[in-house]
Amino acid sequence: MTIKEIFNLTVQMGIKADFRGEDGVREFLEEKKKKYEKLPEEKKTDFDKEALENPYLDSRIYNSEEGKEVKRVMAGIDIGPAEILMAKEFGDIDLIIAHHPIGKGLAHLADVMDLQCDVLNYYGVPINVAEGLMKERISEVARGVNSANHQRTVDAAKLMKMSLMNSHTPCDNLAASFLKKKIEEKDPKRVSDVLEILKEIPEYKEAGKIGVGPKVFAGSPENRCGKIALTEITGGTEGSPKLYEKMSQAGIGTIIGMHISEEHKKEAESSHLNVVIAGHMSSDSLGVNLFLDELEKKGIEIVPCSGLTRISRV
Ligand SMILES: [Fe+2]
């Protein structure tokens, strides 16, 4: 496979696993197209045209050798200059795949957060409430990533002549849909049952060995779950803390997430929500693994690094 084919595959997999459904994603892209067409000619040149085809602007190709056949990939959760040097040292890495956004992908992290409105709406939060509360949070995230040293890793890849891409939301979509299916199949009654289901998944089992397995952050294991929502696995980063009250009102009893800040935890607690934190690196690994399996099936060798617990389901 070429780098472009690998990237297109991750986007297509992300769309198939998206909470909005394929039609919802198509609509999202059409809205972007309408906005683009309304722009005056001089502003059209500045518009990021990738936005018309790629619904996940936090995921990109940064440096690529056109048409290169990829046989060996180094993949990790956070890729920095150190990992670029490692890949160079190995000598036979054709492509480095990061999970977390870098470069232009990091600058556009807030763009994927619209997805959270649809996820919340899927679980019963009125779309106007979700959009109203997320709007504020999306602009906060956009300002937050603005000051980062976006090109540090990209520059390192260019200097070392290494091909580099990242897949963030497509992989998080894969993790969310995998977990959603598991939870629906097993239909847990109590929060402790949710923990047991998660602990059977190899990525979480491995995380448990180093002390970061699935944990209850709000509520208690004896509590009944009520309606379980996978609202905090995909969609860029944490949403608005004001949403917990609305989720509770929408009939959600338990949230499964990757990570949660103290402020968000307090809000969830005061809304009587149970929060099960599956784990960050482990959940990211799960999503990335589901994508890498497809590369492995095509004969590509995977070298895991930087916090990626590689579990193959091929
Ligand atoms: Fe992550």
mmCIF file of C-alpha atoms and ligand atoms in Angstrom:
data_model
loop_
_atom_site.group_PDB
_atom_site.id
_atom_site.type_symbol
_atom_site.label_atom_id
_atom_site.label_comp_id
_atom_site.label_asym_id
_atom_site.label_seq_id
_atom_site.Cartn_x
_atom_site.Cartn_y
_atom_site.Cartn_z
ATOM 1 C CA MET A 1 0.000 0.000 0.000
ATOM 2 C CA THR A 2 1.070 3.580 -0.581
ATOM 3 C CA ILE A 3 0.905 6.236 2.159
ATOM 4 C CA LYS A 4 -2.096 7.869 0.475
ATOM 5 C CA GLU A 5 -3.899 4.491 0.343
ATOM 6 C CA ILE A 6 -3.167 3.913 4.034
ATOM 7 C CA PHE A 7 -4.483 7.364 4.919
ATOM 8 C CA ASN A 8 -7.625 6.935 2.785
ATOM 9 C CA LEU A 9 -8.232 3.567 4.461
ATOM 10 C CA THR A 10 -8.123 5.090 7.956
ATOM 11 C CA VAL A 11 -10.561 7.865 6.937
ATOM 12 C CA GLN A 12 -12.964 5.354 5.362
ATOM 13 C CA MET A 13 -12.803 3.118 8.451
ATOM 14 C CA GLY A 14 -13.450 6.180 10.630
ATOM 15 C CA ILE A 15 -16.510 7.116 8.562
ATOM 16 C CA LYS A 16 -17.934 3.577 8.785
ATOM 17 C CA ALA A 17 -17.588 3.633 12.589
ATOM 18 C CA ASP A 18 -18.848 7.214 12.978
ATOM 19 C CA PHE A 19 -21.804 7.892 15.314
ATOM 20 C CA ARG A 20 -23.285 10.180 12.631
ATOM 21 C CA GLY A 21 -23.494 7.314 10.157
ATOM 22 C CA GLU A 22 -22.140 7.585 6.609
ATOM 23 C CA ASP A 23 -24.999 9.909 5.621
ATOM 24 C CA GLY A 24 -24.338 12.174 8.591
ATOM 25 C CA VAL A 25 -20.670 12.472 7.645
ATOM 26 C CA ARG A 26 -21.623 13.219 4.035
ATOM 27 C CA GLU A 27 -23.935 16.006 5.261
ATOM 28 C CA PHE A 28 -21.109 17.431 7.408
ATOM 29 C CA LEU A 29 -18.843 17.570 4.322
ATOM 30 C CA GLU A 30 -21.607 19.117 2.226
ATOM 31 C CA GLU A 31 -22.008 21.913 4.792
ATOM 32 C CA LYS A 32 -18.276 22.605 4.465
ATOM 33 C CA LYS A 33 -18.635 22.720 0.687
ATOM 34 C CA LYS A 34 -21.505 25.213 0.933
ATOM 35 C CA LYS A 35 -19.415 27.438 3.209
ATOM 36 C CA TYR A 36 -16.506 27.236 0.758
ATOM 37 C CA GLU A 37 -18.675 28.119 -2.230
ATOM 38 C CA LYS A 38 -20.078 31.180 -0.460
ATOM 39 C CA LEU A 39 -16.594 32.572 0.166
ATOM 40 C CA PRO A 40 -15.416 35.511 -1.924
ATOM 41 C CA GLU A 41 -12.779 34.464 -4.512
ATOM 42 C CA GLU A 42 -9.840 36.011 -2.607
ATOM 43 C CA LYS A 43 -10.702 33.995 0.507
ATOM 44 C CA LYS A 44 -11.103 30.709 -1.418
ATOM 45 C CA THR A 45 -7.336 30.467 -1.902
ATOM 46 C CA ASP A 46 -6.802 30.474 1.885
ATOM 47 C CA PHE A 47 -9.426 27.782 2.484
ATOM 48 C CA ASP A 48 -8.074 24.397 3.545
ATOM 49 C CA LYS A 49 -9.374 22.322 0.599
ATOM 50 C CA GLU A 50 -8.742 19.075 2.445
ATOM 51 C CA ALA A 51 -11.807 20.027 4.535
ATOM 52 C CA LEU A 52 -14.000 19.224 1.517
ATOM 53 C CA GLU A 53 -12.962 15.555 1.470
ATOM 54 C CA ASN A 54 -11.556 14.716 4.896
ATOM 55 C CA PRO A 55 -14.138 14.905 7.702
ATOM 56 C CA TYR A 56 -11.335 14.447 10.271
ATOM 57 C CA LEU A 57 -9.050 17.463 9.985
ATOM 58 C CA ASP A 58 -7.176 16.367 13.123
ATOM 59 C CA SER A 59 -5.749 13.544 10.986
ATOM 60 C CA ARG A 60 -3.346 14.236 8.125
ATOM 61 C CA ILE A 61 -0.380 13.237 6.039
ATOM 62 C CA TYR A 62 2.548 15.561 6.879
ATOM 63 C CA ASN A 63 5.500 14.284 4.938
ATOM 64 C CA SER A 64 5.281 11.640 2.354
ATOM 65 C CA GLU A 65 7.310 10.080 -0.380
ATOM 66 C CA GLU A 66 4.873 10.018 -3.284
ATOM 67 C CA GLY A 67 3.984 6.491 -4.440
ATOM 68 C CA LYS A 68 6.283 4.748 -1.944
ATOM 69 C CA GLU A 69 5.306 1.144 -1.202
ATOM 70 C CA VAL A 70 4.954 0.743 2.576
ATOM 71 C CA LYS A 71 6.206 -2.527 4.045
ATOM 72 C CA ARG A 72 7.081 -1.528 7.602
ATOM 73 C CA VAL A 73 5.314 1.012 9.793
ATOM 74 C CA MET A 74 6.283 2.439 13.176
ATOM 75 C CA ALA A 75 3.139 3.414 15.083
ATOM 76 C CA GLY A 76 2.700 5.159 18.417
ATOM 77 C CA ILE A 77 0.315 7.282 20.450
ATOM 78 C CA ASP A 78 2.469 10.422 20.711
ATOM 79 C CA ILE A 79 5.109 10.935 18.069
ATOM 80 C CA GLY A 80 7.796 13.528 18.738
ATOM 81 C CA PRO A 81 11.282 14.151 17.365
ATOM 82 C CA ALA A 82 12.603 11.300 19.566
ATOM 83 C CA GLU A 83 10.408 8.746 17.806
ATOM 84 C CA ILE A 84 11.395 10.170 14.397
ATOM 85 C CA LEU A 85 15.052 9.626 15.327
ATOM 86 C CA MET A 86 14.272 6.096 16.547
ATOM 87 C CA ALA A 87 12.593 5.278 13.243
ATOM 88 C CA LYS A 88 15.588 6.657 11.338
ATOM 89 C CA GLU A 89 17.906 4.554 13.502
ATOM 90 C CA PHE A 90 15.908 1.390 12.714
ATOM 91 C CA GLY A 91 16.639 2.143 9.084
ATOM 92 C CA ASP A 92 13.795 0.224 7.474
ATOM 93 C CA ILE A 93 10.683 2.164 8.544
ATOM 94 C CA ASP A 94 8.693 3.345 5.505
ATOM 95 C CA LEU A 95 6.082 5.330 7.425
ATOM 96 C CA ILE A 96 5.529 6.647 10.958
ATOM 97 C CA ILE A 97 1.914 6.720 12.154
ATOM 98 C CA ALA A 98 1.016 8.899 15.161
ATOM 99 C CA HIS A 99 -2.294 8.811 16.950
ATOM 100 C CA HIS A 100 -2.451 12.220 18.638
ATOM 101 C CA PRO A 101 -2.563 15.204 16.307
ATOM 102 C CA ILE A 102 0.576 17.103 15.344
ATOM 103 C CA GLY A 103 1.180 19.987 12.928
ATOM 104 C CA LYS A 104 -1.860 21.120 10.967
ATOM 105 C CA GLY A 105 -3.898 18.288 12.515
ATOM 106 C CA LEU A 106 -3.316 19.709 16.002
ATOM 107 C CA ALA A 107 -4.180 23.220 14.805
ATOM 108 C CA HIS A 108 -7.525 21.802 13.581
ATOM 109 C CA LEU A 109 -8.339 19.631 16.602
ATOM 110 C CA ALA A 110 -11.434 21.698 17.440
ATOM 111 C CA ASP A 111 -12.866 21.019 13.976
ATOM 112 C CA VAL A 112 -13.754 17.391 14.838
ATOM 113 C CA MET A 113 -15.567 18.349 18.046
ATOM 114 C CA ASP A 114 -18.854 18.940 16.224
ATOM 115 C CA LEU A 115 -19.098 15.159 16.240
ATOM 116 C CA GLN A 116 -19.739 15.293 19.996
ATOM 117 C CA CYS A 117 -23.027 17.156 19.410
ATOM 118 C CA ASP A 118 -24.247 14.227 17.322
ATOM 119 C CA VAL A 119 -23.020 11.660 19.858
ATOM 120 C CA LEU A 120 -24.849 13.507 22.662
ATOM 121 C CA ASN A 121 -27.953 13.823 20.519
ATOM 122 C CA TYR A 122 -27.769 10.074 19.754
ATOM 123 C CA TYR A 123 -28.032 9.459 23.512
ATOM 124 C CA GLY A 124 -30.983 11.804 23.949
ATOM 125 C CA VAL A 125 -29.511 15.255 24.679
ATOM 126 C CA PRO A 126 -31.476 17.754 22.531
ATOM 127 C CA ILE A 127 -29.310 18.908 19.625
ATOM 128 C CA ASN A 128 -29.870 22.606 20.436
ATOM 129 C CA VAL A 129 -28.577 22.077 23.992
ATOM 130 C CA ALA A 130 -25.582 20.021 22.772
ATOM 131 C CA GLU A 131 -24.716 22.578 20.094
ATOM 132 C CA GLY A 132 -25.183 25.511 22.454
ATOM 133 C CA LEU A 133 -22.868 24.109 25.116
ATOM 134 C CA MET A 134 -20.309 22.668 22.716
ATOM 135 C CA LYS A 135 -19.943 25.919 20.746
ATOM 136 C CA GLU A 136 -18.297 27.649 23.694
ATOM 137 C CA ARG A 137 -16.068 24.649 24.424
ATOM 138 C CA ILE A 138 -15.010 24.240 20.774
ATOM 139 C CA SER A 139 -13.751 27.828 20.623
ATOM 140 C CA GLU A 140 -11.970 27.310 23.958
ATOM 141 C CA VAL A 141 -10.132 24.250 22.528
ATOM 142 C CA ALA A 142 -9.281 26.143 19.326
ATOM 143 C CA ARG A 143 -7.666 28.924 21.426
ATOM 144 C CA GLY A 144 -5.981 26.347 23.656
ATOM 145 C CA VAL A 145 -4.092 24.591 20.846
ATOM 146 C CA ASN A 146 -3.221 27.860 19.142
ATOM 147 C CA SER A 147 -0.005 28.423 21.083
ATOM 148 C CA ALA A 148 1.497 24.951 20.599
ATOM 149 C CA ASN A 149 4.747 24.292 18.743
ATOM 150 C CA HIS A 150 2.746 22.623 15.986
ATOM 151 C CA GLN A 151 5.517 21.925 13.493
ATOM 152 C CA ARG A 152 8.149 20.514 15.867
ATOM 153 C CA THR A 153 7.579 16.858 14.979
ATOM 154 C CA VAL A 154 6.722 17.636 11.357
ATOM 155 C CA ASP A 155 10.001 19.568 10.989
ATOM 156 C CA ALA A 156 11.925 16.649 12.492
ATOM 157 C CA ALA A 157 10.307 14.259 9.991
ATOM 158 C CA LYS A 158 11.179 16.560 7.101
ATOM 159 C CA LEU A 159 14.798 16.961 8.231
ATOM 160 C CA MET A 160 15.189 13.211 8.677
ATOM 161 C CA LYS A 161 13.332 12.501 5.411
ATOM 162 C CA MET A 162 10.806 10.274 7.171
ATOM 163 C CA SER A 163 7.204 9.885 6.004
ATOM 164 C CA LEU A 164 4.684 10.845 8.676
ATOM 165 C CA MET A 165 0.908 10.778 9.126
ATOM 166 C CA ASN A 166 -1.534 10.662 12.029
ATOM 167 C CA SER A 167 -4.962 9.154 12.583
ATOM 168 C CA HIS A 168 -6.793 10.550 15.600
ATOM 169 C CA THR A 169 -10.596 10.727 15.337
ATOM 170 C CA PRO A 170 -10.864 7.834 12.827
ATOM 171 C CA CYS A 171 -9.163 5.559 15.389
ATOM 172 C CA ASP A 172 -11.166 6.988 18.310
ATOM 173 C CA ASN A 173 -14.329 6.243 16.302
ATOM 174 C CA LEU A 174 -13.152 2.629 15.942
ATOM 175 C CA ALA A 175 -12.611 2.340 19.715
ATOM 176 C CA ALA A 176 -16.009 3.909 20.468
ATOM 177 C CA SER A 177 -17.917 1.625 18.130
ATOM 178 C CA PHE A 178 -16.025 -1.463 19.367
ATOM 179 C CA LEU A 179 -16.889 -0.605 23.000
ATOM 180 C CA LYS A 180 -20.482 0.306 22.168
ATOM 181 C CA LYS A 181 -21.010 -3.093 20.528
ATOM 182 C CA LYS A 182 -19.406 -4.923 23.484
ATOM 183 C CA ILE A 183 -21.558 -3.075 26.039
ATOM 184 C CA GLU A 184 -24.754 -3.606 24.041
ATOM 185 C CA GLU A 185 -24.023 -7.336 23.658
ATOM 186 C CA LYS A 186 -23.379 -7.883 27.360
ATOM 187 C CA ASP A 187 -26.004 -5.443 28.699
ATOM 188 C CA PRO A 188 -24.389 -4.850 32.119
ATOM 189 C CA LYS A 189 -26.642 -4.085 35.086
ATOM 190 C CA ARG A 190 -24.194 -2.648 37.620
ATOM 191 C CA VAL A 191 -21.140 -0.410 37.264
ATOM 192 C CA SER A 192 -18.954 -3.304 38.461
ATOM 193 C CA ASP A 193 -20.228 -5.362 35.487
ATOM 194 C CA VAL A 194 -19.016 -2.606 33.138
ATOM 195 C CA LEU A 195 -15.572 -2.803 34.751
ATOM 196 C CA GLU A 196 -15.523 -6.595 34.294
ATOM 197 C CA ILE A 197 -16.452 -6.302 30.602
ATOM 198 C CA LEU A 198 -13.704 -3.730 30.007
ATOM 199 C CA LYS A 199 -11.109 -5.742 31.920
ATOM 200 C CA GLU A 200 -11.621 -8.668 29.527
ATOM 201 C CA ILE A 201 -10.374 -6.522 26.613
ATOM 202 C CA PRO A 202 -6.608 -7.207 26.191
ATOM 203 C CA GLU A 203 -5.550 -3.542 25.938
ATOM 204 C CA TYR A 204 -7.218 -2.827 29.327
ATOM 205 C CA LYS A 205 -5.902 -6.055 30.823
ATOM 206 C CA GLU A 206 -2.360 -4.935 29.928
ATOM 207 C CA ALA A 207 -3.015 -1.443 31.338
ATOM 208 C CA GLY A 208 -4.218 -3.063 34.574
ATOM 209 C CA LYS A 209 -0.800 -4.697 34.982
ATOM 210 C CA ILE A 210 0.844 -1.261 35.306
ATOM 211 C CA GLY A 211 -1.921 0.170 37.497
ATOM 212 C CA VAL A 212 -3.969 2.063 34.910
ATOM 213 C CA GLY A 213 -6.788 -0.374 34.230
ATOM 214 C CA PRO A 214 -10.460 0.680 34.047
ATOM 215 C CA LYS A 215 -11.624 2.565 37.157
ATOM 216 C CA VAL A 216 -14.749 4.168 38.560
ATOM 217 C CA PHE A 217 -14.116 7.917 38.843
ATOM 218 C CA ALA A 218 -17.637 8.944 39.872
ATOM 219 C CA GLY A 219 -20.416 6.905 41.448
ATOM 220 C CA SER A 220 -19.678 3.467 42.817
ATOM 221 C CA PRO A 221 -19.246 -0.097 41.504
ATOM 222 C CA GLU A 222 -22.429 -1.211 43.341
ATOM 223 C CA ASN A 223 -24.560 1.388 41.535
ATOM 224 C CA ARG A 224 -26.947 0.334 38.821
ATOM 225 C CA CYS A 225 -25.814 1.577 35.389
ATOM 226 C CA GLY A 226 -29.035 2.898 33.939
ATOM 227 C CA LYS A 227 -28.520 3.978 30.342
ATOM 228 C CA ILE A 228 -24.846 3.681 29.350
ATOM 229 C CA ALA A 229 -23.396 6.306 27.018
ATOM 230 C CA LEU A 230 -20.089 6.260 25.137
ATOM 231 C CA THR A 231 -19.985 10.037 24.944
ATOM 232 C CA GLU A 232 -16.344 10.517 25.861
ATOM 233 C CA ILE A 233 -14.338 8.236 23.617
ATOM 234 C CA THR A 234 -14.358 10.183 20.364
ATOM 235 C CA GLY A 235 -14.756 13.769 19.172
ATOM 236 C CA GLY A 236 -11.375 15.407 19.741
ATOM 237 C CA THR A 237 -11.089 16.091 23.446
ATOM 238 C CA GLU A 238 -13.219 16.681 26.563
ATOM 239 C CA GLY A 239 -16.539 18.443 25.993
ATOM 240 C CA SER A 240 -18.218 21.054 28.181
ATOM 241 C CA PRO A 241 -18.514 20.384 31.957
ATOM 242 C CA LYS A 242 -22.007 21.893 31.779
ATOM 243 C CA LEU A 243 -23.151 18.920 29.703
ATOM 244 C CA TYR A 244 -23.289 16.421 32.600
ATOM 245 C CA GLU A 245 -26.460 17.908 34.027
ATOM 246 C CA LYS A 246 -28.049 17.753 30.557
ATOM 247 C CA MET A 247 -26.915 14.139 30.087
ATOM 248 C CA SER A 248 -28.458 13.204 33.397
ATOM 249 C CA GLN A 249 -31.704 14.933 32.408
ATOM 250 C CA ALA A 250 -31.622 13.040 29.093
ATOM 251 C CA GLY A 251 -31.754 9.786 31.051
ATOM 252 C CA ILE A 252 -28.084 8.756 30.930
ATOM 253 C CA GLY A 253 -26.928 6.913 34.062
ATOM 254 C CA THR A 254 -23.360 5.883 33.271
ATOM 255 C CA ILE A 255 -20.674 7.352 31.051
ATOM 256 C CA ILE A 256 -17.686 5.431 29.759
ATOM 257 C CA GLY A 257 -14.755 7.695 28.960
ATOM 258 C CA MET A 258 -11.021 7.609 28.257
ATOM 259 C CA HIS A 259 -10.027 10.286 30.764
ATOM 260 C CA ILE A 260 -11.681 13.050 32.794
ATOM 261 C CA SER A 261 -10.491 16.290 34.407
ATOM 262 C CA GLU A 262 -11.272 17.101 38.053
ATOM 263 C CA GLU A 263 -13.686 19.860 37.048
ATOM 264 C CA HIS A 264 -15.627 17.480 34.798
ATOM 265 C CA LYS A 265 -15.596 14.760 37.462
ATOM 266 C CA LYS A 266 -17.136 17.117 40.033
ATOM 267 C CA GLU A 267 -19.891 18.138 37.613
ATOM 268 C CA ALA A 268 -20.627 14.479 36.796
ATOM 269 C CA GLU A 269 -20.827 13.654 40.504
ATOM 270 C CA SER A 270 -23.243 16.460 41.277
ATOM 271 C CA SER A 271 -25.458 15.196 38.430
ATOM 272 C CA HIS A 272 -25.418 11.676 39.981
ATOM 273 C CA LEU A 273 -23.745 10.159 36.937
ATOM 274 C CA ASN A 274 -21.508 7.127 37.196
ATOM 275 C CA VAL A 275 -18.267 7.654 35.303
ATOM 276 C CA VAL A 276 -16.158 4.665 34.290
ATOM 277 C CA ILE A 277 -12.741 5.701 33.015
ATOM 278 C CA ALA A 278 -11.508 2.956 30.716
ATOM 279 C CA GLY A 279 -8.027 4.467 30.431
ATOM 280 C CA HIS A 280 -6.353 6.857 28.019
ATOM 281 C CA MET A 281 -3.380 5.108 26.390
ATOM 282 C CA SER A 282 -5.243 1.784 26.517
ATOM 283 C CA SER A 283 -8.350 3.168 24.769
ATOM 284 C CA ASP A 284 -6.177 4.972 22.213
ATOM 285 C CA SER A 285 -4.290 1.689 21.668
ATOM 286 C CA LEU A 286 -7.560 -0.166 21.102
ATOM 287 C CA GLY A 287 -8.653 2.209 18.329
ATOM 288 C CA VAL A 288 -5.217 2.332 16.686
ATOM 289 C CA ASN A 289 -4.945 -1.480 16.836
ATOM 290 C CA LEU A 290 -8.248 -1.942 15.013
ATOM 291 C CA PHE A 291 -6.868 0.225 12.193
ATOM 292 C CA LEU A 292 -3.394 -1.384 12.200
ATOM 293 C CA ASP A 293 -4.979 -4.839 11.912
ATOM 294 C CA GLU A 294 -6.153 -3.887 8.426
ATOM 295 C CA LEU A 295 -2.574 -2.945 7.487
ATOM 296 C CA GLU A 296 -1.284 -6.202 8.935
ATOM 297 C CA LYS A 297 -3.806 -8.098 6.793
ATOM 298 C CA LYS A 298 -2.203 -6.443 3.751
ATOM 299 C CA GLY A 299 1.211 -7.762 4.800
ATOM 300 C CA ILE A 300 2.539 -4.583 6.442
ATOM 301 C CA GLU A 301 4.756 -5.124 9.473
ATOM 302 C CA ILE A 302 3.983 -3.020 12.558
ATOM 303 C CA VAL A 303 6.582 -1.726 15.012
ATOM 304 C CA PRO A 304 4.713 -0.338 18.060
ATOM 305 C CA CYS A 305 6.204 2.514 20.097
ATOM 306 C CA SER A 306 5.291 5.453 22.363
ATOM 307 C CA GLY A 307 2.625 3.925 24.581
ATOM 308 C CA LEU A 308 0.908 1.828 21.920
ATOM 309 C CA THR A 309 0.027 -1.585 23.382
ATOM 310 C CA ARG A 310 -0.107 -3.541 20.154
ATOM 311 C CA ILE A 311 -2.714 -6.308 20.219
ATOM 312 C CA SER A 312 -3.390 -7.981 16.883
ATOM 313 C CA ARG A 313 -6.875 -9.353 16.186
ATOM 314 C CA VAL A 314 -5.898 -10.600 12.700
HETATM 315 FE FE FE B 1 -5.921 10.273 23.205
#
